[in-house]
PDB file of C-alpha atoms in Angstrom:
ATOM      1  CA  SER L   1       0.005  -0.087  -0.074  1.00  0.00           C
ATOM      2  CA  GLN L   2       1.329   3.526  -0.911  1.00  0.00           C
ATOM      3  CA  LEU L   3      -1.647   5.037   1.605  1.00  0.00           C
ATOM      4  CA  THR L   4      -0.152   7.388   4.090  1.00  0.00           C
ATOM      5  CA  THR L   5      -3.094   9.364   5.433  1.00  0.00           C
ATOM      6  CA  ILE L   6      -6.852   8.816   6.125  1.00  0.00           C
ATOM      7  CA  GLY L   7      -8.364  11.965   6.098  1.00  0.00           C
ATOM      8  CA  ASP L   8     -11.234  13.696   8.489  1.00  0.00           C
ATOM      9  CA  ASN L   9     -14.478  12.005   8.412  1.00  0.00           C
ATOM     10  CA  ALA L  10     -13.549   9.068   5.914  1.00  0.00           C
ATOM     11  CA  PHE L  11     -15.591   6.368   7.539  1.00  0.00           C
ATOM     12  CA  TYR L  12     -18.106   8.514   9.315  1.00  0.00           C
ATOM     13  CA  GLY L  13     -20.996   6.330  10.275  1.00  0.00           C
ATOM     14  CA  ALA L  14     -19.814   3.205   8.356  1.00  0.00           C
ATOM     15  CA  THR L  15     -21.110  -0.267   9.362  1.00  0.00           C
ATOM     16  CA  PHE L  16     -18.226  -2.585   9.079  1.00  0.00           C
ATOM     17  CA  PRO L  17     -17.173  -4.531  12.387  1.00  0.00           C
ATOM     18  CA  THR L  18     -13.430  -4.641  11.950  1.00  0.00           C
ATOM     19  CA  ILE L  19     -10.778  -2.707   9.709  1.00  0.00           C
ATOM     20  CA  ALA L  20      -6.893  -3.110   9.708  1.00  0.00           C
ATOM     21  CA  ILE L  21      -4.943   0.088   8.987  1.00  0.00           C
ATOM     22  CA  PRO L  22      -1.888  -0.792   6.838  1.00  0.00           C
ATOM     23  CA  GLU L  23       1.941  -0.087   7.754  1.00  0.00           C
ATOM     24  CA  GLY L  24       2.782   3.311   6.064  1.00  0.00           C
ATOM     25  CA  VAL L  25      -0.049   5.301   7.319  1.00  0.00           C
ATOM     26  CA  THR L  26       1.118   8.065   9.475  1.00  0.00           C
ATOM     27  CA  SER L  27      -2.182  10.090  10.186  1.00  0.00           C
ATOM     28  CA  ILE L  28      -5.742   9.057  10.971  1.00  0.00           C
ATOM     29  CA  GLY L  29      -7.962  12.274  10.609  1.00  0.00           C
ATOM     30  CA  GLY L  30     -10.437  13.644  12.960  1.00  0.00           C
ATOM     31  CA  SER L  31     -13.921  12.182  13.253  1.00  0.00           C
ATOM     32  CA  CYS L  32     -12.539   9.431  10.946  1.00  0.00           C
ATOM     33  CA  PHE L  33     -14.770   6.767  12.718  1.00  0.00           C
ATOM     34  CA  PHE L  34     -17.254   9.036  13.918  1.00  0.00           C
ATOM     35  CA  THR L  35     -20.422   7.097  15.125  1.00  0.00           C
ATOM     36  CA  CYS L  36     -19.100   3.692  13.622  1.00  0.00           C
ATOM     37  CA  THR L  37     -21.071   1.630  16.378  1.00  0.00           C
ATOM     38  CA  SER L  38     -20.538  -1.381  14.422  1.00  0.00           C
ATOM     39  CA  LEU L  39     -16.704  -1.415  14.619  1.00  0.00           C
ATOM     40  CA  THR L  40     -15.551  -3.484  17.583  1.00  0.00           C
ATOM     41  CA  SER L  41     -11.852  -4.087  16.189  1.00  0.00           C
ATOM     42  CA  ILE L  42      -9.147  -2.063  14.878  1.00  0.00           C
ATOM     43  CA  SER L  43      -5.470  -2.830  14.135  1.00  0.00           C
ATOM     44  CA  LEU L  44      -3.279   0.174  13.741  1.00  0.00           C
ATOM     45  CA  PRO L  45       0.196   0.172  12.224  1.00  0.00           C
ATOM     46  CA  SER L  46       3.504   0.636  13.770  1.00  0.00           C
ATOM     47  CA  THR L  47       4.192   4.021  11.580  1.00  0.00           C
ATOM     48  CA  LEU L  48       1.040   5.798  12.994  1.00  0.00           C
ATOM     49  CA  THR L  49       1.896   9.070  14.760  1.00  0.00           C
ATOM     50  CA  THR L  50      -1.301  11.074  14.884  1.00  0.00           C
ATOM     51  CA  ILE L  51      -4.771  10.117  15.586  1.00  0.00           C
ATOM     52  CA  GLY L  52      -7.461  13.052  14.898  1.00  0.00           C
ATOM     53  CA  THR L  53      -9.907  14.688  17.231  1.00  0.00           C
ATOM     54  CA  SER L  54     -13.070  13.158  17.884  1.00  0.00           C
ATOM     55  CA  CYS L  55     -11.632  10.026  15.729  1.00  0.00           C
ATOM     56  CA  PHE L  56     -13.435   7.175  17.328  1.00  0.00           C
ATOM     57  CA  TYR L  57     -16.405   9.033  18.606  1.00  0.00           C
ATOM     58  CA  LYS L  58     -19.345   6.602  19.537  1.00  0.00           C
ATOM     59  CA  SER L  59     -17.636   3.749  18.003  1.00  0.00           C
ATOM     60  CA  GLY L  60     -18.172   0.318  19.087  1.00  0.00           C
ATOM     61  CA  LEU L  61     -14.488  -0.517  19.962  1.00  0.00           C
ATOM     62  CA  THR L  62     -14.080  -2.879  23.125  1.00  0.00           C
ATOM     63  CA  SER L  63     -10.399  -2.645  23.092  1.00  0.00           C
ATOM     64  CA  VAL L  64      -7.705  -0.845  21.539  1.00  0.00           C
ATOM     65  CA  SER L  65      -3.532  -0.966  21.420  1.00  0.00           C
ATOM     66  CA  ILE L  66      -2.295   2.399  20.499  1.00  0.00           C
ATOM     67  CA  PRO L  67       1.352   2.252  18.865  1.00  0.00           C
ATOM     68  CA  ALA L  68       4.537   3.137  20.389  1.00  0.00           C
ATOM     69  CA  SER L  69       4.668   5.600  17.444  1.00  0.00           C
ATOM     70  CA  VAL L  70       2.134   7.692  18.343  1.00  0.00           C
ATOM     71  CA  THR L  71       2.844  11.161  19.896  1.00  0.00           C
ATOM     72  CA  ASP L  72      -0.373  12.783  18.979  1.00  0.00           C
ATOM     73  CA  LEU L  73      -3.368  11.453  20.381  1.00  0.00           C
ATOM     74  CA  GLY L  74      -6.563  13.817  19.742  1.00  0.00           C
ATOM     75  CA  ALA L  75      -8.986  15.412  22.010  1.00  0.00           C
ATOM     76  CA  LYS L  76     -11.988  13.641  22.598  1.00  0.00           C
ATOM     77  CA  ALA L  77     -10.702  10.705  20.467  1.00  0.00           C
ATOM     78  CA  PHE L  78     -12.546   8.119  22.244  1.00  0.00           C
ATOM     79  CA  LEU L  79     -15.330  10.404  23.607  1.00  0.00           C
ATOM     80  CA  PHE L  80     -18.556   8.172  24.368  1.00  0.00           C
ATOM     81  CA  CYS L  81     -17.210   4.676  23.364  1.00  0.00           C
ATOM     82  CA  ASN L  82     -18.941   3.100  26.196  1.00  0.00           C
ATOM     83  CA  LYS L  83     -17.878  -0.404  25.186  1.00  0.00           C
ATOM     84  CA  LEU L  84     -14.193   0.373  25.293  1.00  0.00           C
ATOM     85  CA  ALA L  85     -12.990  -1.707  28.255  1.00  0.00           C
ATOM     86  CA  SER L  86      -9.036  -1.935  27.513  1.00  0.00           C
ATOM     87  CA  VAL L  87      -6.572   0.530  26.214  1.00  0.00           C
ATOM     88  CA  THR L  88      -2.852   0.397  25.870  1.00  0.00           C
ATOM     89  CA  LEU L  89      -1.101   3.849  25.546  1.00  0.00           C
ATOM     90  CA  PRO L  90       2.102   4.587  24.110  1.00  0.00           C
ATOM     91  CA  ALA L  91       5.055   4.258  26.673  1.00  0.00           C
ATOM     92  CA  ASP L  92       6.348   7.694  25.612  1.00  0.00           C
ATOM     93  CA  LEU L  93       2.951   9.608  25.335  1.00  0.00           C
ATOM     94  CA  THR L  94       3.441  13.074  26.772  1.00  0.00           C
ATOM     95  CA  GLU L  95      -0.277  14.410  26.850  1.00  0.00           C
ATOM     96  CA  LEU L  96      -3.798  13.287  27.430  1.00  0.00           C
ATOM     97  CA  LYS L  97      -6.167  15.856  25.945  1.00  0.00           C
ATOM     98  CA  ALA L  98      -9.455  17.007  27.020  1.00  0.00           C
ATOM     99  CA  GLY L  99     -12.245  14.701  26.948  1.00  0.00           C
ATOM    100  CA  THR L 100      -9.959  11.865  25.351  1.00  0.00           C
ATOM    101  CA  PHE L 101     -11.833   8.989  27.137  1.00  0.00           C
ATOM    102  CA  ASN L 102     -14.822  11.044  28.361  1.00  0.00           C
ATOM    103  CA  GLY L 103     -17.786   8.568  28.787  1.00  0.00           C
ATOM    104  CA  THR L 104     -16.012   5.385  28.233  1.00  0.00           C
ATOM    105  CA  LYS L 105     -17.993   3.636  31.108  1.00  0.00           C
ATOM    106  CA  ALA L 106     -16.632   0.011  30.489  1.00  0.00           C
ATOM    107  CA  LEU L 107     -13.075   1.542  31.203  1.00  0.00           C
ATOM    108  CA  THR L 108     -12.233   0.487  34.672  1.00  0.00           C
ATOM    109  CA  SER L 109      -8.552   0.928  34.743  1.00  0.00           C
ATOM    110  CA  ILE L 110      -5.899   2.246  32.506  1.00  0.00           C
ATOM    111  CA  ALA L 111      -1.975   2.536  33.089  1.00  0.00           C
ATOM    112  CA  ILE L 112      -0.990   6.144  32.263  1.00  0.00           C
ATOM    113  CA  PRO L 113       2.715   6.219  31.216  1.00  0.00           C
ATOM    114  CA  ALA L 114       5.098   7.775  33.188  1.00  0.00           C
ATOM    115  CA  THR L 115       5.999  10.424  30.524  1.00  0.00           C
ATOM    116  CA  VAL L 116       2.498  12.305  30.664  1.00  0.00           C
ATOM    117  CA  THR L 117       2.913  15.737  31.587  1.00  0.00           C
ATOM    118  CA  SER L 118      -0.547  16.709  31.120  1.00  0.00           C
ATOM    119  CA  ILE L 119      -4.119  15.415  31.539  1.00  0.00           C
ATOM    120  CA  GLY L 120      -6.560  17.649  29.863  1.00  0.00           C
ATOM    121  CA  ASP L 121     -10.213  18.938  31.005  1.00  0.00           C
ATOM    122  CA  GLU L 122     -12.562  16.226  31.340  1.00  0.00           C
ATOM    123  CA  CYS L 123     -10.182  13.579  30.184  1.00  0.00           C
ATOM    124  CA  PHE L 124     -11.941  10.782  32.013  1.00  0.00           C
ATOM    125  CA  LEU L 125     -15.301  12.177  33.080  1.00  0.00           C
ATOM    126  CA  ASP L 126     -17.756   9.659  33.257  1.00  0.00           C
ATOM    127  CA  SER L 127     -15.614   7.056  32.894  1.00  0.00           C
ATOM    128  CA  GLY L 128     -15.578   3.689  34.857  1.00  0.00           C
ATOM    129  CA  LEU L 129     -12.046   4.201  36.330  1.00  0.00           C
ATOM    130  CA  ALA L 130     -12.283   2.572  39.704  1.00  0.00           C
ATOM    131  CA  GLY L 131     -10.192   1.713  42.613  1.00  0.00           C
ATOM    132  CA  GLU L 132      -6.907   3.700  43.060  1.00  0.00           C
ATOM    133  CA  ILE L 133      -5.409   5.879  40.204  1.00  0.00           C
ATOM    134  CA  THR L 134      -1.976   6.633  40.392  1.00  0.00           C
ATOM    135  CA  LEU L 135      -0.749  10.246  38.977  1.00  0.00           C
ATOM    136  CA  PRO L 136       2.211   9.452  36.638  1.00  0.00           C
ATOM    137  CA  ARG L 137       5.912  10.549  37.390  1.00  0.00           C
ATOM    138  CA  ASP L 138       6.225  13.595  34.861  1.00  0.00           C
ATOM    139  CA  LEU L 139       2.608  14.821  35.421  1.00  0.00           C
ATOM    140  CA  ALA L 140       2.605  18.709  35.917  1.00  0.00           C
ATOM    141  CA  ASN L 141      -0.900  19.565  34.706  1.00  0.00           C
ATOM    142  CA  ILE L 142      -4.461  18.301  35.778  1.00  0.00           C
ATOM    143  CA  GLY L 143      -7.433  19.730  33.800  1.00  0.00           C
ATOM    144  CA  SER L 144     -10.743  20.652  35.304  1.00  0.00           C
ATOM    145  CA  GLY L 145     -13.100  17.720  35.797  1.00  0.00           C
ATOM    146  CA  ALA L 146     -10.356  15.184  34.687  1.00  0.00           C
ATOM    147  CA  PHE L 147     -11.609  12.386  36.773  1.00  0.00           C
ATOM    148  CA  VAL L 148     -15.109  13.591  37.573  1.00  0.00           C
ATOM    149  CA  ARG L 149     -17.963  10.984  38.071  1.00  0.00           C
ATOM    150  CA  CYS L 150     -15.417   8.071  38.182  1.00  0.00           C
ATOM    151  CA  PRO L 151     -15.966   5.339  40.905  1.00  0.00           C
ATOM    152  CA  ILE L 152     -12.326   5.956  42.177  1.00  0.00           C
ATOM    153  CA  THR L 153     -11.679   5.189  45.769  1.00  0.00           C
ATOM    154  CA  SER L 154      -8.260   6.797  46.070  1.00  0.00           C
ATOM    155  CA  PHE L 155      -5.514   8.753  44.277  1.00  0.00           C
ATOM    156  CA  SER L 156      -1.563   8.136  44.749  1.00  0.00           C
ATOM    157  CA  VAL L 157       1.343  10.052  43.279  1.00  0.00           C
ATOM    158  CA  ALA L 158       4.037   8.038  41.612  1.00  0.00           C
ATOM    159  CA  PRO L 159       7.685   8.405  43.154  1.00  0.00           C
ATOM    160  CA  GLY L 160       9.642  11.137  41.541  1.00  0.00           C
ATOM    161  CA  ASN L 161       6.653  13.415  40.713  1.00  0.00           C
ATOM    162  CA  THR L 162       7.640  16.727  42.083  1.00  0.00           C
ATOM    163  CA  ASN L 163       4.661  18.707  40.919  1.00  0.00           C
ATOM    164  CA  PHE L 164       1.808  17.105  43.388  1.00  0.00           C
ATOM    165  CA  THR L 165       1.444  15.573  46.642  1.00  0.00           C
ATOM    166  CA  LYS L 166      -1.281  13.705  48.755  1.00  0.00           C
ATOM    167  CA  VAL L 167      -2.401  14.914  52.251  1.00  0.00           C
ATOM    168  CA  GLY L 168      -5.204  12.806  53.413  1.00  0.00           C
ATOM    169  CA  GLU L 169      -7.332  11.778  50.655  1.00  0.00           C
ATOM    170  CA  CYS L 170      -6.695  14.829  48.668  1.00  0.00           C
ATOM    171  CA  ILE L 171      -4.180  15.494  45.943  1.00  0.00           C
ATOM    172  CA  TYR L 172      -2.610  19.034  46.103  1.00  0.00           C
ATOM    173  CA  SER L 173       0.034  21.055  44.168  1.00  0.00           C
ATOM    174  CA  ALA L 174       3.558  20.364  45.758  1.00  0.00           C
ATOM    175  CA  ASP L 175       3.405  23.460  47.739  1.00  0.00           C
ATOM    176  CA  LYS L 176      -0.283  22.752  48.759  1.00  0.00           C
ATOM    177  CA  ARG L 177      -1.551  25.768  47.671  1.00  0.00           C
ATOM    178  CA  LEU L 178      -3.989  24.387  45.479  1.00  0.00           C
ATOM    179  CA  LEU L 179      -6.203  21.403  45.693  1.00  0.00           C
ATOM    180  CA  TYR L 180      -6.673  19.359  42.549  1.00  0.00           C
ATOM    181  CA  LEU L 181      -8.528  16.087  43.425  1.00  0.00           C
ATOM    182  CA  TYR L 182     -10.709  14.170  45.679  1.00  0.00           C
ATOM    183  CA  PRO L 183     -11.727  10.529  45.112  1.00  0.00           C
ATOM    184  CA  MET L 184     -15.385  10.495  44.500  1.00  0.00           C
ATOM    185  CA  ALA L 185     -16.178   7.445  46.144  1.00  0.00           C
ATOM    186  CA  CYS L 186     -14.603   8.332  49.407  1.00  0.00           C
ATOM    187  CA  ALA L 187     -17.197   9.781  51.940  1.00  0.00           C
ATOM    188  CA  ASN L 188     -14.837  11.215  54.693  1.00  0.00           C
ATOM    189  CA  THR L 189     -14.796  14.783  56.066  1.00  0.00           C
ATOM    190  CA  VAL L 190     -11.851  16.831  54.869  1.00  0.00           C
ATOM    191  CA  THR L 191      -9.894  19.245  56.631  1.00  0.00           C
ATOM    192  CA  VAL L 192      -7.974  21.264  54.077  1.00  0.00           C
ATOM    193  CA  ASP L 193      -4.342  22.038  54.381  1.00  0.00           C
ATOM    194  CA  ASN L 194      -3.635  25.263  56.211  1.00  0.00           C
ATOM    195  CA  ALA L 195      -1.228  26.401  53.090  1.00  0.00           C
ATOM    196  CA  CYS L 196      -4.268  25.817  50.535  1.00  0.00           C
ATOM    197  CA  VAL L 197      -5.442  29.049  49.078  1.00  0.00           C
ATOM    198  CA  GLY L 198      -7.698  27.466  46.417  1.00  0.00           C
ATOM    199  CA  ILE L 199      -9.765  24.661  45.151  1.00  0.00           C
ATOM    200  CA  ALA L 200      -9.305  23.602  41.258  1.00  0.00           C
ATOM    201  CA  GLY L 201     -12.084  23.316  39.038  1.00  0.00           C
ATOM    202  CA  GLY L 202     -14.230  20.029  39.606  1.00  0.00           C
ATOM    203  CA  ALA L 203     -12.112  18.855  42.654  1.00  0.00           C
ATOM    204  CA  PHE L 204     -15.105  17.660  44.454  1.00  0.00           C
ATOM    205  CA  TRP L 205     -17.520  17.366  41.580  1.00  0.00           C
ATOM    206  CA  ASN L 206     -20.058  14.516  42.530  1.00  0.00           C
ATOM    207  CA  SER L 207     -18.114  13.457  45.330  1.00  0.00           C
ATOM    208  CA  ASN L 208     -19.381  11.979  48.512  1.00  0.00           C
ATOM    209  CA  VAL L 209     -17.613  14.364  50.841  1.00  0.00           C
ATOM    210  CA  THR L 210     -19.868  15.198  53.838  1.00  0.00           C
ATOM    211  CA  LYS L 211     -17.987  18.138  55.551  1.00  0.00           C
ATOM    212  CA  VAL L 212     -15.139  20.404  54.758  1.00  0.00           C
ATOM    213  CA  THR L 213     -12.951  22.661  56.997  1.00  0.00           C
ATOM    214  CA  LEU L 214     -11.308  25.396  55.097  1.00  0.00           C
ATOM    215  CA  PRO L 215      -8.340  27.483  56.813  1.00  0.00           C
ATOM    216  CA  GLU L 216      -8.120  31.106  57.221  1.00  0.00           C
ATOM    217  CA  GLY L 217      -6.225  32.457  54.360  1.00  0.00           C
ATOM    218  CA  PHE L 218      -8.335  30.611  51.797  1.00  0.00           C
ATOM    219  CA  ARG L 219      -9.206  32.636  48.752  1.00  0.00           C
ATOM    220  CA  ALA L 220     -11.386  30.998  45.875  1.00  0.00           C
ATOM    221  CA  PHE L 221     -13.311  28.268  44.610  1.00  0.00           C
ATOM    222  CA  ASP L 222     -12.830  27.427  40.851  1.00  0.00           C
ATOM    223  CA  GLU L 223     -15.739  26.304  38.540  1.00  0.00           C
ATOM    224  CA  PHE L 224     -17.435  23.447  39.705  1.00  0.00           C
ATOM    225  CA  SER L 225     -15.510  22.749  42.934  1.00  0.00           C
ATOM    226  CA  PHE L 226     -18.414  21.131  44.785  1.00  0.00           C
ATOM    227  CA  CYS L 227     -20.944  20.690  41.931  1.00  0.00           C
ATOM    228  CA  GLN L 228     -23.274  17.834  42.787  1.00  0.00           C
ATOM    229  CA  ALA L 229     -21.880  17.091  46.003  1.00  0.00           C
ATOM    230  CA  ALA L 230     -24.993  16.113  47.386  1.00  0.00           C
ATOM    231  CA  SER L 231     -23.512  14.689  50.574  1.00  0.00           C
ATOM    232  CA  LEU L 232     -22.084  17.988  51.315  1.00  0.00           C
ATOM    233  CA  THR L 233     -23.955  19.711  54.358  1.00  0.00           C
ATOM    234  CA  GLU L 234     -21.361  21.723  56.123  1.00  0.00           C
ATOM    235  CA  ILE L 235     -18.578  23.899  55.008  1.00  0.00           C
ATOM    236  CA  ASN L 236     -17.095  27.095  56.534  1.00  0.00           C
ATOM    237  CA  MET L 237     -16.572  30.183  54.723  1.00  0.00           C
ATOM    238  CA  PRO L 238     -13.216  31.859  55.681  1.00  0.00           C
ATOM    239  CA  SER L 239     -13.353  35.816  55.774  1.00  0.00           C
ATOM    240  CA  THR L 240     -10.236  35.757  53.149  1.00  0.00           C
ATOM    241  CA  VAL L 241     -12.728  34.167  50.531  1.00  0.00           C
ATOM    242  CA  VAL L 242     -12.745  36.629  47.405  1.00  0.00           C
ATOM    243  CA  PHE L 243     -14.076  34.349  44.613  1.00  0.00           C
ATOM    244  CA  LEU L 244     -17.048  31.772  43.755  1.00  0.00           C
ATOM    245  CA  GLY L 245     -16.863  30.284  40.288  1.00  0.00           C
ATOM    246  CA  GLU L 246     -19.520  29.019  38.189  1.00  0.00           C
ATOM    247  CA  GLN L 247     -21.427  26.080  39.692  1.00  0.00           C
ATOM    248  CA  SER L 248     -19.068  25.827  42.513  1.00  0.00           C
ATOM    249  CA  PHE L 249     -21.819  24.902  44.921  1.00  0.00           C
ATOM    250  CA  ALA L 250     -24.581  23.639  42.544  1.00  0.00           C
ATOM    251  CA  GLY L 251     -26.568  20.705  43.543  1.00  0.00           C
ATOM    252  CA  THR L 252     -25.265  20.362  47.094  1.00  0.00           C
ATOM    253  CA  GLY L 253     -26.878  19.428  50.466  1.00  0.00           C
ATOM    254  CA  LEU L 254     -26.227  22.705  52.211  1.00  0.00           C
ATOM    255  CA  THR L 255     -29.039  24.438  53.803  1.00  0.00           C
ATOM    256  CA  SER L 256     -27.639  27.970  54.424  1.00  0.00           C
ATOM    257  CA  PHE L 257     -24.547  29.668  53.114  1.00  0.00           C
ATOM    258  CA  THR L 258     -22.944  33.237  54.000  1.00  0.00           C
ATOM    259  CA  VAL L 259     -21.033  34.648  51.082  1.00  0.00           C
ATOM    260  CA  PRO L 260     -18.091  36.495  52.763  1.00  0.00           C
ATOM    261  CA  GLU L 261     -17.530  40.093  52.734  1.00  0.00           C
ATOM    262  CA  GLY L 262     -14.862  40.873  49.699  1.00  0.00           C
ATOM    263  CA  VAL L 263     -16.773  38.910  47.225  1.00  0.00           C
ATOM    264  CA  VAL L 264     -17.796  40.939  44.374  1.00  0.00           C
ATOM    265  CA  MET L 265     -19.579  38.828  41.749  1.00  0.00           C
ATOM    266  CA  LEU L 266     -21.558  35.971  41.764  1.00  0.00           C
ATOM    267  CA  PRO L 267     -21.317  33.854  38.142  1.00  0.00           C
ATOM    268  CA  GLU L 268     -23.940  31.916  36.935  1.00  0.00           C
ATOM    269  CA  ALA L 269     -25.564  28.915  38.748  1.00  0.00           C
ATOM    270  CA  VAL L 270     -23.361  29.286  42.056  1.00  0.00           C
ATOM    271  CA  PHE L 271     -26.223  27.537  44.277  1.00  0.00           C
ATOM    272  CA  ALA L 272     -28.230  25.922  41.170  1.00  0.00           C
ATOM    273  CA  SER L 273     -30.408  22.910  41.727  1.00  0.00           C
ATOM    274  CA  SER L 274     -29.757  22.896  45.751  1.00  0.00           C
ATOM    275  CA  PRO L 275     -33.020  21.924  47.027  1.00  0.00           C
ATOM    276  CA  ALA L 276     -32.061  22.129  50.650  1.00  0.00           C
ATOM    277  CA  LEU L 277     -30.470  25.454  50.347  1.00  0.00           C
ATOM    278  CA  SER L 278     -33.258  27.851  52.636  1.00  0.00           C
ATOM    279  CA  THR L 279     -30.783  30.758  53.296  1.00  0.00           C
ATOM    280  CA  VAL L 280     -28.274  32.942  51.599  1.00  0.00           C
ATOM    281  CA  THR L 281     -26.622  35.775  52.818  1.00  0.00           C
ATOM    282  CA  LEU L 282     -24.981  38.279  50.418  1.00  0.00           C
ATOM    283  CA  PRO L 283     -22.498  40.664  51.398  1.00  0.00           C
ATOM    284  CA  SER L 284     -22.227  44.452  50.982  1.00  0.00           C
ATOM    285  CA  SER L 285     -19.077  43.952  48.584  1.00  0.00           C
ATOM    286  CA  LEU L 286     -21.200  42.419  45.993  1.00  0.00           C
ATOM    287  CA  THR L 287     -21.694  44.442  42.866  1.00  0.00           C
TER     288      THR L 287
END
């Protein structure tokens, strides 16, 4: 075969159950196998370097082995592949982009290569990842909602990682100033480290946390911080808080909330869908 490139949308909606991509192909385009729900098996060549955005969106793949040659795995590549149960990633992969495995409900475990430096927004949102997840050695960036709504019981940090640390059940930046992750399936109370000044996007999204104690000096809640944390019934508000992100407390079990003096803006849906919330006190600083 002289084939080197398969373009965008090439097999969009096709109904064949299996395909072998020949040696020599280096690139598979975006949405190439978009909604190929009958496709259960694919063989990828050792020459492949690029898999495009949304390449296998809603395909019927049950397993995939991505060749070691692949250096660019597109965002949302396996979005909503709900039958995908087994994935082998290239040993030298450096980035998992936004939404790569979003909605892969059959995927209960995955070995993330030590070389991965970034896990994008909502990368594993609504996947089946369970048990303990180890953050790789070189990881430096965790996107908003990267592991949201996964039945994860604990996170750990691989030896040699200098960017993150674990305190209790939470994952923080190495200096403990930013709290990134809390395992959804864990129902503990949380005392946030005294050095922490902010909670990253989606850190407690849909978690079973029941009570959170924040230190004086804490300043900001990013978007979706406690979104859909329905078991959360108690959290203190330090006087140093200046920012509440979009949907940061939407869908919680809180019954009352006092927005601290110093907060000047409430973005969309901060307290949306919180049926138990009966009292909110707004500050004079609010504009």
